[in-house]
Every structure is written in structure tokens, then in C-alpha cells.
mmCIF file of C-alpha atoms in Angstrom:
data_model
loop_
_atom_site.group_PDB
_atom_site.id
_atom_site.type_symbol
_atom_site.label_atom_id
_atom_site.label_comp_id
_atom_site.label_asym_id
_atom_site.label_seq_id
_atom_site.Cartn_x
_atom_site.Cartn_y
_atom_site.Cartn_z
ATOM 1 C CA UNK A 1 131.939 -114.146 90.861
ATOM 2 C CA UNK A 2 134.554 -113.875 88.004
ATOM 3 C CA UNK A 3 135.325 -110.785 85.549
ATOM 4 C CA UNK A 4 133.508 -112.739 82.852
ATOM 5 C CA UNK A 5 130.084 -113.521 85.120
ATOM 6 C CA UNK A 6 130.093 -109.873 86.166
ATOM 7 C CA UNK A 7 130.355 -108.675 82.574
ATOM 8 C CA UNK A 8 127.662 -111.292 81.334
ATOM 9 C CA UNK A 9 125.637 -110.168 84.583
ATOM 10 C CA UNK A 10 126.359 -105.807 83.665
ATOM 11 C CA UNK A 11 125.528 -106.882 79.842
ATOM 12 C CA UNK A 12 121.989 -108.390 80.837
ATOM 13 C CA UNK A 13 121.294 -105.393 83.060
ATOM 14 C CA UNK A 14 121.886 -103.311 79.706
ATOM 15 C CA UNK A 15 119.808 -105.175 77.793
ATOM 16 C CA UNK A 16 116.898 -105.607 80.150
ATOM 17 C CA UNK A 17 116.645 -101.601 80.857
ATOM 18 C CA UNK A 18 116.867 -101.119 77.215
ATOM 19 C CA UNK A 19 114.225 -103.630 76.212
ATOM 20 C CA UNK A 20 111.749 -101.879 78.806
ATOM 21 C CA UNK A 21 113.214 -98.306 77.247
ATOM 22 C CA UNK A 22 111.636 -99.172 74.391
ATOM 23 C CA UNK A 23 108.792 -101.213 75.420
ATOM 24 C CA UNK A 24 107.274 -97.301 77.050
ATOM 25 C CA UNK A 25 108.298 -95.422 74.144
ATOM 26 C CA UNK A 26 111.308 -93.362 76.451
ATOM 27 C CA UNK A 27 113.748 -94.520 73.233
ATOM 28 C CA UNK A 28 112.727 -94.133 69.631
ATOM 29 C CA UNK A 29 115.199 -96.354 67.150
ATOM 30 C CA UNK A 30 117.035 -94.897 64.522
ATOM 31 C CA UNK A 31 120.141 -95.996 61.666
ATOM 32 C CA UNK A 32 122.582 -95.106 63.534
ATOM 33 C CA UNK A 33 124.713 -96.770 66.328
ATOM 34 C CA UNK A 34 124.566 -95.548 69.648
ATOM 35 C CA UNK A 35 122.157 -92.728 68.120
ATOM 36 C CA UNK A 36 118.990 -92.818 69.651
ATOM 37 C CA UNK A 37 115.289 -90.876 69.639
ATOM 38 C CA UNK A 38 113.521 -89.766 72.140
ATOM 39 C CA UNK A 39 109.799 -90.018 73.231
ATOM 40 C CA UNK A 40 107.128 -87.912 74.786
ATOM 41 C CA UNK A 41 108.003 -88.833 78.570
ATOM 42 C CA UNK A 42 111.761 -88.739 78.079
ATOM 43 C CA UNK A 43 111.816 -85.908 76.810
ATOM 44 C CA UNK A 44 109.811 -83.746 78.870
ATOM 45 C CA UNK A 45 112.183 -85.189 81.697
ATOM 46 C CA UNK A 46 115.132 -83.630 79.826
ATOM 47 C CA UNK A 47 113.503 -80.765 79.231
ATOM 48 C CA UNK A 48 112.915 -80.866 82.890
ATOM 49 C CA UNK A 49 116.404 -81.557 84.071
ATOM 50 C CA UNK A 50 116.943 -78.150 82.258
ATOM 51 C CA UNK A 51 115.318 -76.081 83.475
ATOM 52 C CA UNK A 52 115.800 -77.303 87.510
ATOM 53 C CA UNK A 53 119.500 -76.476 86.273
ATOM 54 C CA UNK A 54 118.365 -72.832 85.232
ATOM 55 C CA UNK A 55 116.946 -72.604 88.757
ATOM 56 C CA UNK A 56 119.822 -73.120 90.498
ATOM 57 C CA UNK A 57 122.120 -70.959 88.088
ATOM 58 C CA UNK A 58 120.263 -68.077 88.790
ATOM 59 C CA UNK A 59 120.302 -69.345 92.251
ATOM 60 C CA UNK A 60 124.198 -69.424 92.683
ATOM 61 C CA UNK A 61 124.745 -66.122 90.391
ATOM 62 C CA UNK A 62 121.910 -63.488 91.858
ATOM 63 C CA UNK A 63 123.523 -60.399 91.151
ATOM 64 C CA UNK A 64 126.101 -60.792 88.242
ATOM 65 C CA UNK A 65 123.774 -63.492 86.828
ATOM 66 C CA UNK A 66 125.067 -65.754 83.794
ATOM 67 C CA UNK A 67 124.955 -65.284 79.936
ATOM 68 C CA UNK A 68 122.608 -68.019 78.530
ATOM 69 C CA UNK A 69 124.153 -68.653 74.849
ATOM 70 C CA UNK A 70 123.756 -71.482 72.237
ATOM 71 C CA UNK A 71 125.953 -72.645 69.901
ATOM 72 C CA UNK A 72 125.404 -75.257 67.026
ATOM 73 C CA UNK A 73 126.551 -79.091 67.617
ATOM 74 C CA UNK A 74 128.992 -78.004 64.576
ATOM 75 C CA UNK A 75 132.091 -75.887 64.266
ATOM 76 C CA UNK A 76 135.457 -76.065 62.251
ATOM 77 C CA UNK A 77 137.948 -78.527 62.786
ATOM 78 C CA UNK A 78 140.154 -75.797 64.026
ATOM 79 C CA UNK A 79 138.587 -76.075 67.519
ATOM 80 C CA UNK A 80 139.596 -79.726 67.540
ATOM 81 C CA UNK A 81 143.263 -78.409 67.125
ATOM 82 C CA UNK A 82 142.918 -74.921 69.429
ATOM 83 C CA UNK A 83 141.276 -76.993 72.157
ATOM 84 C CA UNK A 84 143.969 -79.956 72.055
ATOM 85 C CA UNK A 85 141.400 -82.727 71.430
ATOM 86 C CA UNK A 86 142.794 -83.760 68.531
ATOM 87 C CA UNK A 87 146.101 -84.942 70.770
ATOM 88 C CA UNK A 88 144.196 -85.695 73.507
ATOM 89 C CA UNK A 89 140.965 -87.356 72.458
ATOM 90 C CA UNK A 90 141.611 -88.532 68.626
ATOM 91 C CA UNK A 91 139.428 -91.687 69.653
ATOM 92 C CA UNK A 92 136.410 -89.807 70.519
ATOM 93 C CA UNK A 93 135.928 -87.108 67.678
ATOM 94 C CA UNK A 94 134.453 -87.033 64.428
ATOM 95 C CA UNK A 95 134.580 -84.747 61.519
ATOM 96 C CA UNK A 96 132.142 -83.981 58.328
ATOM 97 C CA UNK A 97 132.786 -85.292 54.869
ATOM 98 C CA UNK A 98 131.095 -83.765 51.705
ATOM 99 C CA UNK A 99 131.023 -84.528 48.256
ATOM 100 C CA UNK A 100 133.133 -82.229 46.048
ATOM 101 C CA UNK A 101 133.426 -83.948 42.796
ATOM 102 C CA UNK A 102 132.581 -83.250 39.337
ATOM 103 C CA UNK A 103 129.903 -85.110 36.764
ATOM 104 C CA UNK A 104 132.729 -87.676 36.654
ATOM 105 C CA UNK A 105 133.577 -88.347 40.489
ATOM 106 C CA UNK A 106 129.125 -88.400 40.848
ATOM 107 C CA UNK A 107 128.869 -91.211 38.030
ATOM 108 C CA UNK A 108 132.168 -93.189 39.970
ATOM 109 C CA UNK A 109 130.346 -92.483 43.336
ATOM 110 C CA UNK A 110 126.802 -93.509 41.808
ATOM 111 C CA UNK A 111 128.613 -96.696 40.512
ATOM 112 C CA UNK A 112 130.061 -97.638 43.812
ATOM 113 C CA UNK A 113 126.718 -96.535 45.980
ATOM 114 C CA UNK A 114 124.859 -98.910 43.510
ATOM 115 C CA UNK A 115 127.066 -102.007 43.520
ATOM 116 C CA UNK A 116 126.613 -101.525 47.397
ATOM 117 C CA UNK A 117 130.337 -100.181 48.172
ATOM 118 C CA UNK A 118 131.687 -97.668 50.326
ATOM 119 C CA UNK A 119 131.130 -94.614 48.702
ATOM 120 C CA UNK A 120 131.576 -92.467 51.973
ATOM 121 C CA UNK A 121 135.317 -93.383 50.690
ATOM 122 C CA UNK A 122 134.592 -90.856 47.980
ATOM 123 C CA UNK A 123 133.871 -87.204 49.996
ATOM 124 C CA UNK A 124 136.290 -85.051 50.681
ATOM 125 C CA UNK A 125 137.159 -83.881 54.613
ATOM 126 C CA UNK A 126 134.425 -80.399 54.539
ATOM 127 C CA UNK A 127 136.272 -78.344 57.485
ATOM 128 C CA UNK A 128 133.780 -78.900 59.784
ATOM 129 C CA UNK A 129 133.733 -81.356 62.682
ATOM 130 C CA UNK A 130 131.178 -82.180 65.436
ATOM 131 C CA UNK A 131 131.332 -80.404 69.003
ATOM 132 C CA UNK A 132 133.071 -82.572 71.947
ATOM 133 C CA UNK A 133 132.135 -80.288 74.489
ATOM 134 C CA UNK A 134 129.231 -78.158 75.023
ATOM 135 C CA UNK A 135 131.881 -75.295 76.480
ATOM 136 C CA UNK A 136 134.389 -75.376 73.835
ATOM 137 C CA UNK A 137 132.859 -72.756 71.424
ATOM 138 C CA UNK A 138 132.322 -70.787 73.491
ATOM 139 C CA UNK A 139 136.760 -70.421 74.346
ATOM 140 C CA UNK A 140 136.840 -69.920 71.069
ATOM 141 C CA UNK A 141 133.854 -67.148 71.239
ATOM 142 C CA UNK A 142 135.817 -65.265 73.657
ATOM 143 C CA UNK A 143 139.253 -65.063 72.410
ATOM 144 C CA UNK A 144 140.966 -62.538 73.498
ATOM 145 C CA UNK A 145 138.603 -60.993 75.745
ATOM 146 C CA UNK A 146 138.997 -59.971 79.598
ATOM 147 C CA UNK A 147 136.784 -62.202 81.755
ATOM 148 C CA UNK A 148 136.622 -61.510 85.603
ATOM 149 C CA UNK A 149 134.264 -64.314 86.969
ATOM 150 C CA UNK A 150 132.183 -64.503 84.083
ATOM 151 C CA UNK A 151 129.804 -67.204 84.188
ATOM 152 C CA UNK A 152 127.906 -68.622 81.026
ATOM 153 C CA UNK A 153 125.057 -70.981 80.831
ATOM 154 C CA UNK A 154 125.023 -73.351 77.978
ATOM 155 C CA UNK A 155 123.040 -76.414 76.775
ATOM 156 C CA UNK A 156 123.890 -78.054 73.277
ATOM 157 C CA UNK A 157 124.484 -81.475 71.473
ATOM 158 C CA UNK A 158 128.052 -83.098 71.871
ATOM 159 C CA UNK A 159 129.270 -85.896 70.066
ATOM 160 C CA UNK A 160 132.166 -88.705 70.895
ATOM 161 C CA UNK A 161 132.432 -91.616 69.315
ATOM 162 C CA UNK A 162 132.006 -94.652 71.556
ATOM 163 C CA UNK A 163 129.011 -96.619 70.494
ATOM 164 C CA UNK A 164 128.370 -99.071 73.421
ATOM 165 C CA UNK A 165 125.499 -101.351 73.881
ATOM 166 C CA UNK A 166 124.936 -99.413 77.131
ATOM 167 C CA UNK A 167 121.447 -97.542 76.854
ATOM 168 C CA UNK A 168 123.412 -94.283 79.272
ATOM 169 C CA UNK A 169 125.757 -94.244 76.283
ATOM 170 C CA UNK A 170 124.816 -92.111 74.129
ATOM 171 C CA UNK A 171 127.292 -91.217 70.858
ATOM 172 C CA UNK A 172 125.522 -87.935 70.373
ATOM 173 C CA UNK A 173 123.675 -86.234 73.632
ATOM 174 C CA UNK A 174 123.079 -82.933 75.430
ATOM 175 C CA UNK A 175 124.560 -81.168 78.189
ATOM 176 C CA UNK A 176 123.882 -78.555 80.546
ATOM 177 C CA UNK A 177 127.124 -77.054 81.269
ATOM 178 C CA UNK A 178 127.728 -73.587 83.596
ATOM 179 C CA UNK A 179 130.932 -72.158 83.068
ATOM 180 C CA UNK A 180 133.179 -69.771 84.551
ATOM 181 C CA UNK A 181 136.423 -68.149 83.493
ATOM 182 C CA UNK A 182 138.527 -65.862 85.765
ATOM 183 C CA UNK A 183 141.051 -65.772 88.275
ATOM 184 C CA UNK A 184 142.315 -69.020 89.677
ATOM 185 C CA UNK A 185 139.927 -68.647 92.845
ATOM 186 C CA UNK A 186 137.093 -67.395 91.333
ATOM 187 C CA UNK A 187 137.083 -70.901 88.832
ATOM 188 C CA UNK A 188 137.875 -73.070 92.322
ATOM 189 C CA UNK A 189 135.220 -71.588 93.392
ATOM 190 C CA UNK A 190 132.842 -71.835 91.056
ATOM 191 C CA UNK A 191 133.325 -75.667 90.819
ATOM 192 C CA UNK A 192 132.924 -76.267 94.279
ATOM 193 C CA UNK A 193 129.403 -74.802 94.651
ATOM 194 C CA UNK A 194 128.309 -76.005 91.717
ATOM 195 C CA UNK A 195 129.415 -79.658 92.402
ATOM 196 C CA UNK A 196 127.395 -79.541 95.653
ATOM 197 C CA UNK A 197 124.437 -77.418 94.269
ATOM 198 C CA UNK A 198 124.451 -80.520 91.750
ATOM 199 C CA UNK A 199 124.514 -82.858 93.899
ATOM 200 C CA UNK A 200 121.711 -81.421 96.058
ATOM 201 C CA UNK A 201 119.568 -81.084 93.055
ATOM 202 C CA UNK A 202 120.197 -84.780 91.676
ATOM 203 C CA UNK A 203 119.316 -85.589 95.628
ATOM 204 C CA UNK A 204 116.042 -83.903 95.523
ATOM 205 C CA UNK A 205 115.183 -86.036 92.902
ATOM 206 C CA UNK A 206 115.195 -89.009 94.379
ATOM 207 C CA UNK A 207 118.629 -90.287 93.154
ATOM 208 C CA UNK A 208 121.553 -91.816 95.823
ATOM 209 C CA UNK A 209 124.290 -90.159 94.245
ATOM 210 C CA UNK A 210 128.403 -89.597 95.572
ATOM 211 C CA UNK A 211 130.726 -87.220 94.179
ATOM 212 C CA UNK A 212 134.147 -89.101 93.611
ATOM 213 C CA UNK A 213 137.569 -87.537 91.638
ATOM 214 C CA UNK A 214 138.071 -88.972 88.095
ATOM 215 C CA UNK A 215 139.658 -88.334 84.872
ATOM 216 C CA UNK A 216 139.044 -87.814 81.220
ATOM 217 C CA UNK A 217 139.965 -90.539 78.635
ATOM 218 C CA UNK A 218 142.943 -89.244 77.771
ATOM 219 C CA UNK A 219 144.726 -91.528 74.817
ATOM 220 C CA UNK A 220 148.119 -93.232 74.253
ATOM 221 C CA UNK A 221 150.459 -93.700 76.911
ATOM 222 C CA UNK A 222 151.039 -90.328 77.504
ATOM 223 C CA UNK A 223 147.493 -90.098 78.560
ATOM 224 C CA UNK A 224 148.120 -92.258 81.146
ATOM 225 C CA UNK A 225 150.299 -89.605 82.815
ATOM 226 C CA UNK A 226 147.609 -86.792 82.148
ATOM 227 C CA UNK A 227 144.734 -88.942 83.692
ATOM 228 C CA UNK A 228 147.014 -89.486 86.745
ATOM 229 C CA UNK A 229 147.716 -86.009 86.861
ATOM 230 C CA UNK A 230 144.271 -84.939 86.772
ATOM 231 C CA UNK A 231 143.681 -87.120 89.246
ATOM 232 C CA UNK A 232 146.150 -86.349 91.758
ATOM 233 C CA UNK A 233 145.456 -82.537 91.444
ATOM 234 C CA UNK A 234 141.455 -83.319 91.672
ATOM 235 C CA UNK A 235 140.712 -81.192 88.769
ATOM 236 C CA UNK A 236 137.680 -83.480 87.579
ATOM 237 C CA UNK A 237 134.772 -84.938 89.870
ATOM 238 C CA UNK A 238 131.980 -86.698 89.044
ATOM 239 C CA UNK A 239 128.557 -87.331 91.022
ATOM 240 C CA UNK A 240 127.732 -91.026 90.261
ATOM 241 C CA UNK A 241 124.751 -93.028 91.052
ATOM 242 C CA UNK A 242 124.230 -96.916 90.314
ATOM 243 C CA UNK A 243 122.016 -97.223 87.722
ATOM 244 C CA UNK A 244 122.748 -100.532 87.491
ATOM 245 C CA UNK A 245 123.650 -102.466 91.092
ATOM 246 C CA UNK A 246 127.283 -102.764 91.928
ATOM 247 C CA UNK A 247 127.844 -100.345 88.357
ATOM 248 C CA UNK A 248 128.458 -96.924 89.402
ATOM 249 C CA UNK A 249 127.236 -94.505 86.053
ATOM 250 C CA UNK A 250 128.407 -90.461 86.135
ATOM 251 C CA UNK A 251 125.882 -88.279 85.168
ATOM 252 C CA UNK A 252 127.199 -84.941 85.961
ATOM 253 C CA UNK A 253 131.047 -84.023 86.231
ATOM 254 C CA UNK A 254 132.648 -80.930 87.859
ATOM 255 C CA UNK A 255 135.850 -79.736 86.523
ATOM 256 C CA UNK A 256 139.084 -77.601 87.152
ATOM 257 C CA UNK A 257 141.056 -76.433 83.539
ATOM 258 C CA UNK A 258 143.298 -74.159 85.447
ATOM 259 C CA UNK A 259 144.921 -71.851 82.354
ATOM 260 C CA UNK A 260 144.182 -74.356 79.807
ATOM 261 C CA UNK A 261 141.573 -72.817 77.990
ATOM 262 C CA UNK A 262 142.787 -69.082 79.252
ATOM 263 C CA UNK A 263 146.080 -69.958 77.586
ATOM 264 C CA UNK A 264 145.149 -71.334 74.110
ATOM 265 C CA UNK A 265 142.488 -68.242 73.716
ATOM 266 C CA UNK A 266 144.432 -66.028 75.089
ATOM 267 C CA UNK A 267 141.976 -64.948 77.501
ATOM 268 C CA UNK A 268 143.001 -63.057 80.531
ATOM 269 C CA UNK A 269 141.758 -61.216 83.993
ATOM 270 C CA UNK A 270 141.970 -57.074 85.075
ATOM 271 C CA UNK A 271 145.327 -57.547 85.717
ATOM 272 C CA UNK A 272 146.587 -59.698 82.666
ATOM 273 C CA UNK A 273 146.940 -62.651 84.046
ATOM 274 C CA UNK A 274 145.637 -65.393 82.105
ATOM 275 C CA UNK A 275 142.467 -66.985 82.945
ATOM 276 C CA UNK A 276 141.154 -69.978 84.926
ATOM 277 C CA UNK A 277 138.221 -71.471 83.479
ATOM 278 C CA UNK A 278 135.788 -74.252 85.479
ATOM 279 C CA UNK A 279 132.782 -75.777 84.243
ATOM 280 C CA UNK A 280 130.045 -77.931 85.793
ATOM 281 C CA UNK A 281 127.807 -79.996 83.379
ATOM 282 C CA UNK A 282 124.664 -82.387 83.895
ATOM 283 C CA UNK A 283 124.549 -85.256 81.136
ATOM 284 C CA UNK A 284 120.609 -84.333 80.545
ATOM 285 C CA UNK A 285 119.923 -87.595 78.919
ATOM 286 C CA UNK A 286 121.880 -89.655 81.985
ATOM 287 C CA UNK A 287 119.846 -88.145 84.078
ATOM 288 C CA UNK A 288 117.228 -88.575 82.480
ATOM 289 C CA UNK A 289 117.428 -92.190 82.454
ATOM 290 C CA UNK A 290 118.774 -92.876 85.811
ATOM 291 C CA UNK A 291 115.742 -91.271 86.870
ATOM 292 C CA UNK A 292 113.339 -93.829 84.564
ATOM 293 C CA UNK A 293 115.597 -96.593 86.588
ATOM 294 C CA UNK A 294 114.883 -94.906 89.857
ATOM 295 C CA UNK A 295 111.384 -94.089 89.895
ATOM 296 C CA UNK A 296 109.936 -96.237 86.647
ATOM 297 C CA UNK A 297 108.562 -95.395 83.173
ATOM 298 C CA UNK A 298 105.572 -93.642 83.687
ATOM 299 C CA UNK A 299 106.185 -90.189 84.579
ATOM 300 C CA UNK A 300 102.442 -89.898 85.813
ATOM 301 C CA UNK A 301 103.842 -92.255 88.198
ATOM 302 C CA UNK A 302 106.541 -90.792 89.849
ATOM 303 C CA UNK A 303 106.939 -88.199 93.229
ATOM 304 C CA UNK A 304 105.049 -85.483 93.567
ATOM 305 C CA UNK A 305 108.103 -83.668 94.890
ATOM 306 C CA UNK A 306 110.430 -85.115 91.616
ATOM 307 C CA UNK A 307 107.534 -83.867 89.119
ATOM 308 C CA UNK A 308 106.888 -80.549 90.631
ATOM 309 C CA UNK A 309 110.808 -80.119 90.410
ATOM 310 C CA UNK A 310 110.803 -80.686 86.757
ATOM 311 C CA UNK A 311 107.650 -79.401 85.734
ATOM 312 C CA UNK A 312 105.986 -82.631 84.601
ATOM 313 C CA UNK A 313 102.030 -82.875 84.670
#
């Protein structure tokens, strides 16, 4: 089979689990590309996913326990910059715009909007940009601060902008994410048992999933070095399962930031060092999904063992 069959073959695949998405009501349509609703069954299975996640936090963290915090899918573009996503990721952010103008720029906005023009060309950059990462606010949260094995427990709205035809493409979507910054080992450490506690868990419910090394989309062609780097060093993993046959999808990721974070927060350990960070997250709408593909559309339907897990009826 050539490139172009296997495309047209992946592209049908798309469209066919889409169609029968919305055919049961799991996606709602909206204006927006690669922005999607939920329904009722979807998203009690994300809610779900959640909270099997919660379980096995408190499982892996029984005496310090973790910090459950929320932040907004909003912050300042300053994160974009402390973070590095701005060099590293400029293809996959996105910033607000809001209109500043006087009487005069409304009626020349008003005029444009009217004769059907852009007139998004008319606001003015607001300072605020939309969150890449459900764990990034909270580096920012913690600047400055000591950290020895502190582990947080975080679910929020990300955004990155790669609309795709692909219904487990999502341009806006929520993660589970638990996160731990201090020493070196104690962030090694944390990844590993998370990345088999995750796997167990996507197991249990009923999915064939393999944890394989991988790397962020790093741009330009000095991203090519970083995403070999990352790779060689086997800072990220992802557990993978084929939602579509022959396609392997990652819906959870494991990952190593060594000093990264530690460094551009300046967060450090008892004994000054500057901290290791490592975060685990589940893609709760991925999951979600791969588990509509795995066990059908009608939650009513589906394992006893997979809905007790979740908490469905």
C-alpha cells in the first residue's frame, strides 16, 4: 500500500469515527475549528477518567499526599516567554486580542465588520495568552519557593493550535497532569511510577496500550536537535493505543524537565540546588474517546469492571 492509500485509508477512519461521534451525541458542533462540545455520555466519561486519576494519586502519595490546585485556561503572555514556548513552540500558541480604540477606531471597525472584512485586524495584543500546559502556572506559582518532592495535582483547559480533521485532536482540551518538583531522583522517580500506574489504569479499562519514548514538537531546525535530544536522554514517554488500526494515538505522556522549570523559576531543594520537576498527564478527552472506539457509544453498554472504574451508571 502506498503513502497516499494509507493516508486516504487513516483520513476515512477519521471521518467514519467522527460521523458516528456525532451520530450518539459524544460531540456537540460548534464555530470554531478543531473546537468541539461535548455530550452527556462523553462527558461523564471524562469526568470519569478524573477521578480514576485522583484514585491513584492518592494511591502513589499516601502520606505526603498532593496539593489539588486549579488555575484558569488564561495567564499573561509572560509565561509564554518564562517557560520558553515562545522559542520553542511559536506554532502551537495563541494569544488574546481586545479592542482598545476610541469612538473613531469603533465606527472604522463597525465599517469593516459590516462590509464583511477582517476586523480582528483591528484589536490590539491584550497581554494575555491561552495556557499550553496544564503545569505551567503553576512554575510560575511557585517561584522562588523550596520544593522537596512536592507533588501537585492539576486538571485544566490547554490550548495549541493545530486544527486537524482528526476527531483525538482537539485545539482546546483538558488534562490531568500530577507533578512533582525536587531533587533529580525524587522527579525520576516520580515519572516512573506514574508512567506505569498509568498504564495499569488505562489497562484496566479495557485499552491495549504500550509506553514508547517520544518528543515534543519542537520548531525550526534547531528543534530538530532538541527532539533528538529528548529522545536520546528518554525524558518524554508516551502510552499509546491504536485507536485507529495500524495508527498508534498517545493519550497520556510521562515526562523528565530535569532543571528546566527549577531554573527559569528559580526554584530550588533544602540544600539549594535547583529543582527537578516531572510531570505525568492523561489527555482526558483522548481517553475518553479511545475508550468510545474500544468499547462503543453507549456507555450503558460497556464493562461492568470499566463503568464501576469510572463511576458511570
Amino acid at each position: 500500500m502506498s503513502a497516499t492509500d494509507t493516508t486516504q485509508d487513516l483520513s476515512q477512519l477519521q471521518d467514519t469515527f467522527r460521523g458516528g461521534l456525532e451520530a450518539h451525541g459524544w460531540f456537540l458542533p460548534t464555530l470554531g475549528d478543531g473546537v468541539i462540545g461535548l455530550g452527556p455520555q462523553a462527558e461523564d466519561v471524562v469526568q470519569g477518567i478524573a477521578a480514576a486519576a485522583r484514585k491513584v494519586a492518592a494511591r502513589l502519595s499516601p502520606d505526603a499526599g498532593t496539593r489539588r490546585l486549579r488555575f484558569p485556561p488564561v495567564n499573561g503572555t509572560r509565561l509564554l516567554e518564562r517557560t520558553d514556548y515562545v522559542a520553542s513552540f511559536p506554532q502551537l500558541l495563541g494569544t488574546i486580542s481586545a479592542f482598545e480604540g476610541d469612538n473613531k477606531a469603533h465606527r472604522e471597525l463597525l465599517a469593516t465588520y459590516e462590509e464583511h472584512g477582517d476586523w480582528s485586524a483591528q484589536l490590539t495584543p491584550a497581554g494575555h495568552a491561552l495556557v499550553p500546559a496544564v503545569c505551567h502556572p503553576l512554575y510560575a506559582y511557585l517561584e522562588g519557593s523550596q520544593v522537596d518532592g512536592s507533588v501537585f495535582e492539576l486538571v485544566g483547559e490547554c490550548y495549541r493550535h493545530e486544527p486537524s480533521p482528526d476527531p483525538m485532536r482537539f485545539v482546546t482540551f483538558r488534562m490531568f497532569e500530577a507533578v512533582c518538583l525536587g531533587t533529580p531522583q525524587e522527579a525520576r522517580e516520580h515519572r516512573e511510577k506514574w508512567l506505569e500506574a498509568g498504564t495499569n489504569l488505562l489497562s484496566s479499562l479495557g485499552l491495549e496500550v504500550q509506553a514508547d519514548t517520544a518528543n515534543d514538537p519542537f520548531f525550526g531546525r534547531a528543534g530538530k536537535l532538541l527532539s533528538a535530544g529528548q529522545r536520546e536522554a528518554q525524558l518524554k514517554f508516551e502510552i499509546l493505543t491504536e485507536v485507529y488500526p495500524g495508527h498508534p494515538t498517545a493519550i497520556a505522556s510521562a515526562n523528565l524537565h530535569e532543571d528546566h522549570f527549577g531554573e527559569a523559576f528559580s526554584m530550588h531543594t533544602a540544600d539549594g540546588a535547583v529543582a527537578h520537576s516531572a510531570c505525568f498527564g492523561f489527555g482526558l478527552e483522548r481517553v475518553a474517546l479511545a475508550l468510545a472506539m474500544r468499547h462503543g457509544f453507549d456507555t450503558a453498554a460497556w464493562p461492568v469492571t470499566v463503568r464501576q472504574e469510572l463511576g458511570l451508571p
